[in-house]
Tab-separated table of C-alpha atoms and ligand atoms in Angstrom:
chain	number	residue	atom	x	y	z
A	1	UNK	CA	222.413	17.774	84.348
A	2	UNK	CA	221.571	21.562	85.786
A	3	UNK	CA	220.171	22.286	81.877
A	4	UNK	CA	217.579	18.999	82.643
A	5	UNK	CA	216.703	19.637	85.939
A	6	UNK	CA	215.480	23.587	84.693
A	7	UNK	CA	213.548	21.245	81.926
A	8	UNK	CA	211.858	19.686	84.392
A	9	UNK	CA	210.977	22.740	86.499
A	10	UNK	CA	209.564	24.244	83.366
A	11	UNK	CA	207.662	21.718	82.032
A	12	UNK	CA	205.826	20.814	85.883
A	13	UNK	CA	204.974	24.821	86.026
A	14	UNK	CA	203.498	24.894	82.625
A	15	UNK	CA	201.349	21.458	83.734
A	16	UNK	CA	200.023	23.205	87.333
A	17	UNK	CA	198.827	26.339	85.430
A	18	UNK	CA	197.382	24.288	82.592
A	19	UNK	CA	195.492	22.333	84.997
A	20	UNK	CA	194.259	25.219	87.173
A	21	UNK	CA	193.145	26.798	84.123
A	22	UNK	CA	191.342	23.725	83.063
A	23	UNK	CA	189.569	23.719	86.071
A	24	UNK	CA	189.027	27.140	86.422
A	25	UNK	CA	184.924	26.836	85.752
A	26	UNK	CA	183.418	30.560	85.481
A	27	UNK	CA	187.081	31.965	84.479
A	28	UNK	CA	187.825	28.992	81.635
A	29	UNK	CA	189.018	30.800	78.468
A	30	UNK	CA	187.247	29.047	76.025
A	31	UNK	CA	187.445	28.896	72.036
A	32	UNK	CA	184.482	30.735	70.104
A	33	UNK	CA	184.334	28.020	67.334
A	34	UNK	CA	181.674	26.186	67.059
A	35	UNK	CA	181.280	23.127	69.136
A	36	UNK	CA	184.857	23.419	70.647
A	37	UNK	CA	185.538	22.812	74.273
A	38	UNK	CA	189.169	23.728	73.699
A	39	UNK	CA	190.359	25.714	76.490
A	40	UNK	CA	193.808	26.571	78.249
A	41	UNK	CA	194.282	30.659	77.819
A	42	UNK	CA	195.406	32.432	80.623
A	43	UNK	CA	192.966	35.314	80.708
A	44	UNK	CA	190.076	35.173	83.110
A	45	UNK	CA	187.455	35.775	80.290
A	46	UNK	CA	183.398	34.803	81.255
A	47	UNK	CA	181.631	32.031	78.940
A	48	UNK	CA	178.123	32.330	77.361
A	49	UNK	CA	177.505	28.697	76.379
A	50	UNK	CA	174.621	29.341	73.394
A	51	UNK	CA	172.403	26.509	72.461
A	52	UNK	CA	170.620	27.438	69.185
A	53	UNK	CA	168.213	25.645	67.658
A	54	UNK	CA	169.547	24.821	64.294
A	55	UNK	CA	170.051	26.335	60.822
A	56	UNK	CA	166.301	26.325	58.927
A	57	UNK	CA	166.176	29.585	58.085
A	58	UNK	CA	167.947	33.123	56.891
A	59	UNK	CA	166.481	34.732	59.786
A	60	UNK	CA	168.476	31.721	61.617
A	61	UNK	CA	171.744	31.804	59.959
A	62	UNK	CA	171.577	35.810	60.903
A	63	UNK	CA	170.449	35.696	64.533
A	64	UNK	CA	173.958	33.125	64.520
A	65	UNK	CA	176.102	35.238	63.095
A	66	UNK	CA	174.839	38.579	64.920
A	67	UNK	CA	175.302	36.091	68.347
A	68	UNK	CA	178.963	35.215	66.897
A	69	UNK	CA	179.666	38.851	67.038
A	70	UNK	CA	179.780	38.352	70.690
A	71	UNK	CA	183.290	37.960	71.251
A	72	UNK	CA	184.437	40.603	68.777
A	73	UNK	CA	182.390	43.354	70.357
A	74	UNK	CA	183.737	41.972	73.755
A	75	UNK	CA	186.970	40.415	74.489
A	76	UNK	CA	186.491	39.851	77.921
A	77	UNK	CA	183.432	37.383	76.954
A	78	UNK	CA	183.766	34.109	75.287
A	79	UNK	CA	181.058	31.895	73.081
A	80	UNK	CA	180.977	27.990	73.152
A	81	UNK	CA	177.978	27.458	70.542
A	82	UNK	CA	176.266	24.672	69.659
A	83	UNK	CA	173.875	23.752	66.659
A	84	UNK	CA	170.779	21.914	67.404
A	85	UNK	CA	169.751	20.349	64.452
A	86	UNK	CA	165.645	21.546	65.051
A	87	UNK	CA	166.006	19.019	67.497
A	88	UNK	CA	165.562	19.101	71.734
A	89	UNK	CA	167.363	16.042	72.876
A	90	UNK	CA	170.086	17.989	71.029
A	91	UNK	CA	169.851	21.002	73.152
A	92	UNK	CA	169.417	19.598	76.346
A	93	UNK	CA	172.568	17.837	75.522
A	94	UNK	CA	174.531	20.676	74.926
A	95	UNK	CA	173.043	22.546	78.046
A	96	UNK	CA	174.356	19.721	79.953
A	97	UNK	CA	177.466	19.921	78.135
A	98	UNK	CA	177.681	23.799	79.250
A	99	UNK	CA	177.118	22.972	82.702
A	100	UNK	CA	180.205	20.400	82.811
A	101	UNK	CA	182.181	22.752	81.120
A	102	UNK	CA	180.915	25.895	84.153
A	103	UNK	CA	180.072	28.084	81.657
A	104	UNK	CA	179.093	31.224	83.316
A	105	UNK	CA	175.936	32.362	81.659
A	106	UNK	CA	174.074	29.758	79.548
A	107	UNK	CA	171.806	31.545	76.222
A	108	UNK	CA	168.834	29.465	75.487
A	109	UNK	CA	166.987	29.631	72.200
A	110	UNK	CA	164.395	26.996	72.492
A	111	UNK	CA	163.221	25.057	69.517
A	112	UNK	CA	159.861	24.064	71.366
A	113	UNK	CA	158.287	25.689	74.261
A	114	UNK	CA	158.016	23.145	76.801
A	115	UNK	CA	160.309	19.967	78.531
A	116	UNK	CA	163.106	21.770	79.862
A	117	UNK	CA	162.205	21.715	83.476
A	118	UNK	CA	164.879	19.307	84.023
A	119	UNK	CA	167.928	20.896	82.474
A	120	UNK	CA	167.141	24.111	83.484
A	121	UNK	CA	166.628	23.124	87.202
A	122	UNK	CA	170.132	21.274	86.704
A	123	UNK	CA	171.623	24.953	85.786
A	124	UNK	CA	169.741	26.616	88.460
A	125	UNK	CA	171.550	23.889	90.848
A	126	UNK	CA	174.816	24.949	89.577
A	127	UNK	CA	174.521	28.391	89.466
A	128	UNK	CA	174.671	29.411	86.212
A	129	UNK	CA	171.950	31.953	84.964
A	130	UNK	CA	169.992	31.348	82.326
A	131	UNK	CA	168.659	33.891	79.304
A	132	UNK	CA	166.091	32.125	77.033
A	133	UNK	CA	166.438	33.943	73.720
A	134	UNK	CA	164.141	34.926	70.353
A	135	UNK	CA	161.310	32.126	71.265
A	136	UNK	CA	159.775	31.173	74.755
A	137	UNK	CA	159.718	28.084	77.685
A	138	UNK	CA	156.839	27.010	79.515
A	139	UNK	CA	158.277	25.747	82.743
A	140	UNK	CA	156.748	25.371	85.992
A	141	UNK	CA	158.945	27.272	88.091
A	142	UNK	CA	159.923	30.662	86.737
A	143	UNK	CA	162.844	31.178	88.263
A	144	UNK	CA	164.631	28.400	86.263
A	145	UNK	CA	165.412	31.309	84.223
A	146	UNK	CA	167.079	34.691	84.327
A	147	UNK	CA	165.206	36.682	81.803
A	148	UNK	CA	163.514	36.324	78.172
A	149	UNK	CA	165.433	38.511	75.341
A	150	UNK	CA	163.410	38.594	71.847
A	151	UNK	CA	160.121	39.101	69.777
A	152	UNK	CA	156.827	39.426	70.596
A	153	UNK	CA	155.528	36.401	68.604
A	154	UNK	CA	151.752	36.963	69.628
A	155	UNK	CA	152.103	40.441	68.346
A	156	UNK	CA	153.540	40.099	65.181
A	157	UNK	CA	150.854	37.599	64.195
A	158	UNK	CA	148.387	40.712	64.873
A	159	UNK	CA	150.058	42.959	62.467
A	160	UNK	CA	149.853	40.056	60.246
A	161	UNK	CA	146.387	39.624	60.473
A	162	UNK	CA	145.917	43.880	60.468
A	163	UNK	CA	147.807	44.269	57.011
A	164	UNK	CA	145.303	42.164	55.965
A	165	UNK	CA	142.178	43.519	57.242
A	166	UNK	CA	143.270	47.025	56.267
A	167	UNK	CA	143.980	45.633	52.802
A	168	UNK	CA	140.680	43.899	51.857
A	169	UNK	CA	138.566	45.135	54.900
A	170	UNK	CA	136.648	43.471	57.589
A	171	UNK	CA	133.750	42.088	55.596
A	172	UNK	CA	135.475	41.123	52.526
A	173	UNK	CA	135.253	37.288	51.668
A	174	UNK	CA	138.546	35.631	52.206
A	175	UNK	CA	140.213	32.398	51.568
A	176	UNK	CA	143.422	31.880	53.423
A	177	UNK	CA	146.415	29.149	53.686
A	178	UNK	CA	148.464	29.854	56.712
A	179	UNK	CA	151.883	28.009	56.683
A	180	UNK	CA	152.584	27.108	60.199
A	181	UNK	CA	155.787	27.381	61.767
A	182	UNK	CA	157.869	24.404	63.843
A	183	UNK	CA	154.974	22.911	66.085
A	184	UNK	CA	154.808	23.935	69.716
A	185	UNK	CA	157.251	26.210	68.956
A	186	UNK	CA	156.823	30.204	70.179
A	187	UNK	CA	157.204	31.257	66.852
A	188	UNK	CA	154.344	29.391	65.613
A	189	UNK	CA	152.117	29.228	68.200
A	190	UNK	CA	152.758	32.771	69.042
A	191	UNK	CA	151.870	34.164	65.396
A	192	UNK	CA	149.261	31.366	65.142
A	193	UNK	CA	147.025	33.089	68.230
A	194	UNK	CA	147.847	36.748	67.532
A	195	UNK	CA	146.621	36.414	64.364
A	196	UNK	CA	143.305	34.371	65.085
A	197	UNK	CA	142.551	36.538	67.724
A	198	UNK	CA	142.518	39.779	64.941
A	199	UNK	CA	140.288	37.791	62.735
A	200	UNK	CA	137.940	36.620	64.882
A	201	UNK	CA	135.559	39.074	64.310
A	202	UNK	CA	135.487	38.816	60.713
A	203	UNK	CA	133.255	36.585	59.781
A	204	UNK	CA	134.130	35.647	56.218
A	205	UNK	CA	137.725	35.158	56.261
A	206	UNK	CA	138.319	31.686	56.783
A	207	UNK	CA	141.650	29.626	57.220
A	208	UNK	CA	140.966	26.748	54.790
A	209	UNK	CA	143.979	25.213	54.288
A	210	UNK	CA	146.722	25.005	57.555
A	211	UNK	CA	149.881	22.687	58.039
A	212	UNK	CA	153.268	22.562	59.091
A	213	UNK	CA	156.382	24.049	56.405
A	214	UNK	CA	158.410	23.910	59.525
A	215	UNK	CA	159.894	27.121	58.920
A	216	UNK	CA	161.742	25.994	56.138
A	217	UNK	CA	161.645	27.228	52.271
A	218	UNK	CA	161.629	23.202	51.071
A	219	UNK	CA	158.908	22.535	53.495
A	220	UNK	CA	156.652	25.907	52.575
A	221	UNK	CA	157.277	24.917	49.118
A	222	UNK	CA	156.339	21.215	49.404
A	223	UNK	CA	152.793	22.587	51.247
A	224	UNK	CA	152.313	24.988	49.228
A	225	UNK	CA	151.809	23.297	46.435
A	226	UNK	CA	149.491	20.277	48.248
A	227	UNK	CA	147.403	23.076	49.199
A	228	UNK	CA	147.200	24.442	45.807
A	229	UNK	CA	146.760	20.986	44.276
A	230	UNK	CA	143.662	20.584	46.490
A	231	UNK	CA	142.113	24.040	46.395
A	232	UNK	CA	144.452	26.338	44.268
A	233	UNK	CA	141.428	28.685	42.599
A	234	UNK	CA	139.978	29.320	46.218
A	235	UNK	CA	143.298	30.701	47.566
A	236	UNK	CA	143.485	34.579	48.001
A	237	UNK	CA	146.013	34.965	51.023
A	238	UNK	CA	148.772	32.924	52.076
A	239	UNK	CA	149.733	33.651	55.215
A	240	UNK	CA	153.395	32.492	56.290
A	241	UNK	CA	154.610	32.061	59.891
A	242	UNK	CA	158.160	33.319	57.909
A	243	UNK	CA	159.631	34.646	54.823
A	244	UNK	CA	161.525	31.033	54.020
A	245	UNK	CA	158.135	29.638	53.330
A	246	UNK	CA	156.941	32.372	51.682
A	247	UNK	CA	159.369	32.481	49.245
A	248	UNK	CA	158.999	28.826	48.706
A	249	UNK	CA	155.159	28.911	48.429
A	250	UNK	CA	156.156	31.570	45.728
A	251	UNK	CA	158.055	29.400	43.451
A	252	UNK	CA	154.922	26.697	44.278
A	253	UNK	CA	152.519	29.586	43.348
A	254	UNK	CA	154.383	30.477	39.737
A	255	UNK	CA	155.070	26.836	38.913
A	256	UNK	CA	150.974	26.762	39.446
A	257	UNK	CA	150.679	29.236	37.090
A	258	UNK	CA	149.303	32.334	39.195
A	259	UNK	CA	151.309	35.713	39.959
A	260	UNK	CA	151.854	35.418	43.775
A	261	UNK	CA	151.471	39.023	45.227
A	262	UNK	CA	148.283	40.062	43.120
A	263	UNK	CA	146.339	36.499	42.434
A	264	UNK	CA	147.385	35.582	46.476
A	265	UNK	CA	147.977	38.276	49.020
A	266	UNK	CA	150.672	37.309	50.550
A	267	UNK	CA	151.678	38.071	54.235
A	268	UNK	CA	155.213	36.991	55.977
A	269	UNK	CA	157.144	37.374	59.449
A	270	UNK	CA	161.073	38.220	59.655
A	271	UNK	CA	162.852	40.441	56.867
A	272	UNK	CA	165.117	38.621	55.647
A	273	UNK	CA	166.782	40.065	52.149
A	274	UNK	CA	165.164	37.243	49.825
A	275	UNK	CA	161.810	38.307	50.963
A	276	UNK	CA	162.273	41.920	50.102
A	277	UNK	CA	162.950	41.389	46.417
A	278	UNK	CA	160.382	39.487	45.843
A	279	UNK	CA	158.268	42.019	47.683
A	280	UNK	CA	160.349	44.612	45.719
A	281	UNK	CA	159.754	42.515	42.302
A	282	UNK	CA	155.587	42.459	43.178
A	283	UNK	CA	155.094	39.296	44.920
A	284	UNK	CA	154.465	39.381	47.981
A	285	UNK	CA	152.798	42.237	49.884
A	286	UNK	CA	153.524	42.622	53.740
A	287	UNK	CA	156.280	41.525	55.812
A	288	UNK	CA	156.415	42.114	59.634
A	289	UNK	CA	159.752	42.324	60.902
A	290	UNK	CA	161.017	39.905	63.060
A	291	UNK	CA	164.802	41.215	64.699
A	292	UNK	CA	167.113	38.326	64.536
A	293	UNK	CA	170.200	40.735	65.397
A	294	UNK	CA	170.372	39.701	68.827
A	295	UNK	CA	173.925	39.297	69.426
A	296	UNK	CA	174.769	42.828	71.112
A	297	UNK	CA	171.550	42.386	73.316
A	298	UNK	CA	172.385	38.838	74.568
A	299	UNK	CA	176.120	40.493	75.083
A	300	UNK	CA	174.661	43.532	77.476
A	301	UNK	CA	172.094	41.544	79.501
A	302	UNK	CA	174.703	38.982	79.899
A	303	UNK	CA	176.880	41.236	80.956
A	304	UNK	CA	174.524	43.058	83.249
A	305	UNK	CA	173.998	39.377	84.821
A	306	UNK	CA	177.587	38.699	85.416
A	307	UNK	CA	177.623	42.266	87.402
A	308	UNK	CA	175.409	41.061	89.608
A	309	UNK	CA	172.629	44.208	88.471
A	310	UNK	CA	168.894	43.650	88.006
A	311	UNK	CA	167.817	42.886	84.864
A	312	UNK	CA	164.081	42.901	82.974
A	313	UNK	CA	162.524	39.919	83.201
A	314	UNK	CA	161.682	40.586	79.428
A	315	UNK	CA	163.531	42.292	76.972
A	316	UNK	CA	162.142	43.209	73.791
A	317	UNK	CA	163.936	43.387	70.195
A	318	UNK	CA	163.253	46.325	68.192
A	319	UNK	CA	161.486	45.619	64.797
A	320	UNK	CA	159.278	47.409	61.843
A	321	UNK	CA	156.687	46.283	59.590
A	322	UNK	CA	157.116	46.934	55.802
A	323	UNK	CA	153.915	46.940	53.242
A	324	UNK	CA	155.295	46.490	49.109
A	325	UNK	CA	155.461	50.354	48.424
A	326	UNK	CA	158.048	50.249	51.579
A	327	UNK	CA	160.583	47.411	49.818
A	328	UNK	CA	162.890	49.033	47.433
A	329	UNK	CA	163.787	51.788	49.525
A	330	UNK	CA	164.314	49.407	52.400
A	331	UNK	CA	165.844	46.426	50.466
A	332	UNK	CA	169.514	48.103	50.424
A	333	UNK	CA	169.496	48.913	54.282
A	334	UNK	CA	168.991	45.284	55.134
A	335	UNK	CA	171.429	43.168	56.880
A	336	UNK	CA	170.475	39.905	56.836
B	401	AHR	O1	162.031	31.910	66.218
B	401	AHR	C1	162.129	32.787	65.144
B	401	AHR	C2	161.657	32.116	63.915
B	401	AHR	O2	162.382	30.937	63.687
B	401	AHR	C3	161.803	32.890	62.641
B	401	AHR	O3	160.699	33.660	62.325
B	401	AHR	C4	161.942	31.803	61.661
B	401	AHR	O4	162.392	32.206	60.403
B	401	AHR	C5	162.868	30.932	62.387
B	401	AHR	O5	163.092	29.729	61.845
């Protein structure tokens, strides 16, 4: 009888702190696996709830894992991460999905750059801060958002367009494919009008063949060779919005029977490790960093947030441009 009614006492304690840590909000210890809501440690550890945009890349897959890091480099700070599939409904869901769950800072990377008014007004009404991270939002109000951590898009699509121009000169007669990015995405439109706005003044280079690969290496691959089909012998640059089409418009290029890198100039954005063998292996030319290793960043400004300090309204990531002579000294020193 005493033994049951010490049962009892037990097991009604272990329910009451249970369900104050459930409902705990901004000190919820959460799991870092993917997904997972699970929840019911003890500690009083903060949550960044990360809404990425999806997997359709190796610049991607590392700006994940680098953001994964999180709670190993901190293990007072928690992840909840969720994949979006390329897709917005998806994020908005799992923004919403953050904001149930009171996650204390919420990490943005934004497939597209505009329609999240909405959501991000419904985090600004609970109080959770907001970074937007690697591409941009357009929103009408700026402070539905905390800061902006990542690239200069417009910027790299200037180098992009300068490799070239120091390369073959401002008069020179050229011929180029560009391989857009996702549409309405920063990454794309970003690159899109930095480079433009380099060329403009050079009269003979003209963007004959343009379209979607969607940042993927199926995608570049499947354009690549439409645009070759069509006007393959005019082609002398291809310039790719990022390395996963590039290497796909390489394969397109062999199959087509020309050496990509000296019959086609080719010019890429990100780094990833695939892209510098082929640059290292003659073909492709020019590849303008693009820092997906964003994880530590995301971890201090977050951090810096939760402290109640100021932080930039935008932070920049550190990156490099590499021209072909650059790639076999560089290939071994990169991490993703
Ligand atoms: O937003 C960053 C871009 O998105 C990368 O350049 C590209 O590879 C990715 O898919």
């Amino acid at each position: 009888m005493k033994f049951k009614k010490m049962f009892a006492l037990m097991a009604s304690t272990v329910l009451c702190v249970g369900m104050l840590a459930g409902c705990g909000g901004s000190t919820t210890a959460t799991s870092s696996a993917a997904g997972s809501t699970a929840s019911g440690s003890s500690s009083a550890k903060k949550v960044i709830g990360f809404a990425q945009v999806g997997a359709e890349s190796g610049w991607r897959t590392a700006e994940t894992d680098s953001i994964k890091t999180i709670p190993t480099l901190d293990p007072n700070i928690d992840l909840k991460f969720s994949d979006g599939q390329q897709k917005q409904e998806n994020q908005i869901k799992a923004i919403r999905s953050f904001i149930a769950q009171k996650v204390d800072i919420i990490a943005l990377d934004p497939v597209v750059e505009t329609g999240w008014d909405t959501v991000l007004k419904e985090a600004k009404d609970a109080k959770i801060p907001v970074v937007i991270v690697d591409r941009k939002v357009t929103v009408s109000d700026e402070s539905l958002y905390k800061c902006f951590l990542g690239s200069d898009m417009v910027e790299e699509g200037k180098k992009a367009a300068q490799v070239i121009i120091d390369k073959f000169g401002k008069d020179a007669q050229l011929n180029i494919a560009e391989l857009q990015g996702t549409v309405g995405s920063t990454a794309m439109v970003g690159r899109q009008q930095g480079f433009n706005d380099t060329i403009k003044d050079c009269k003979n280079y003209k963007i004959i063949k343009s379209q979607t690969g969607d940042f993927t290496r199926a995608k570049g691959k499947e354009v690549m060779e439409a645009f070759l089909k069509s006007d393959g012998d005019k082609i002398n640059v291809l310039w790719a919005h990022n390395d996963d089409m590039a290497v796909g418009a390489v394969q397109a290029i062999e199959e087509y029977g020309k050496k990509p890198g000296q019959d086609i100039f080719i010019v890429s954005v990100d780094g990833i490790k695939d892209m510098f063998e082929l640059m290292a292996a003659g073909k492709s030319n020019a590849i303008i960093e693009c820092n997906p290793l964003l994880g530590p960043q995301l971890l201090e400004v977050s951090k810096n947030i939760l402290d109640g300090k100021e932080v930039e309204r935008s932070i920049k990531s550190k990156e490099s441009q590499f021209l072909q002579k650059d790639a076999a000294t560089e290939l071994p020193n990169r991490k993703y």
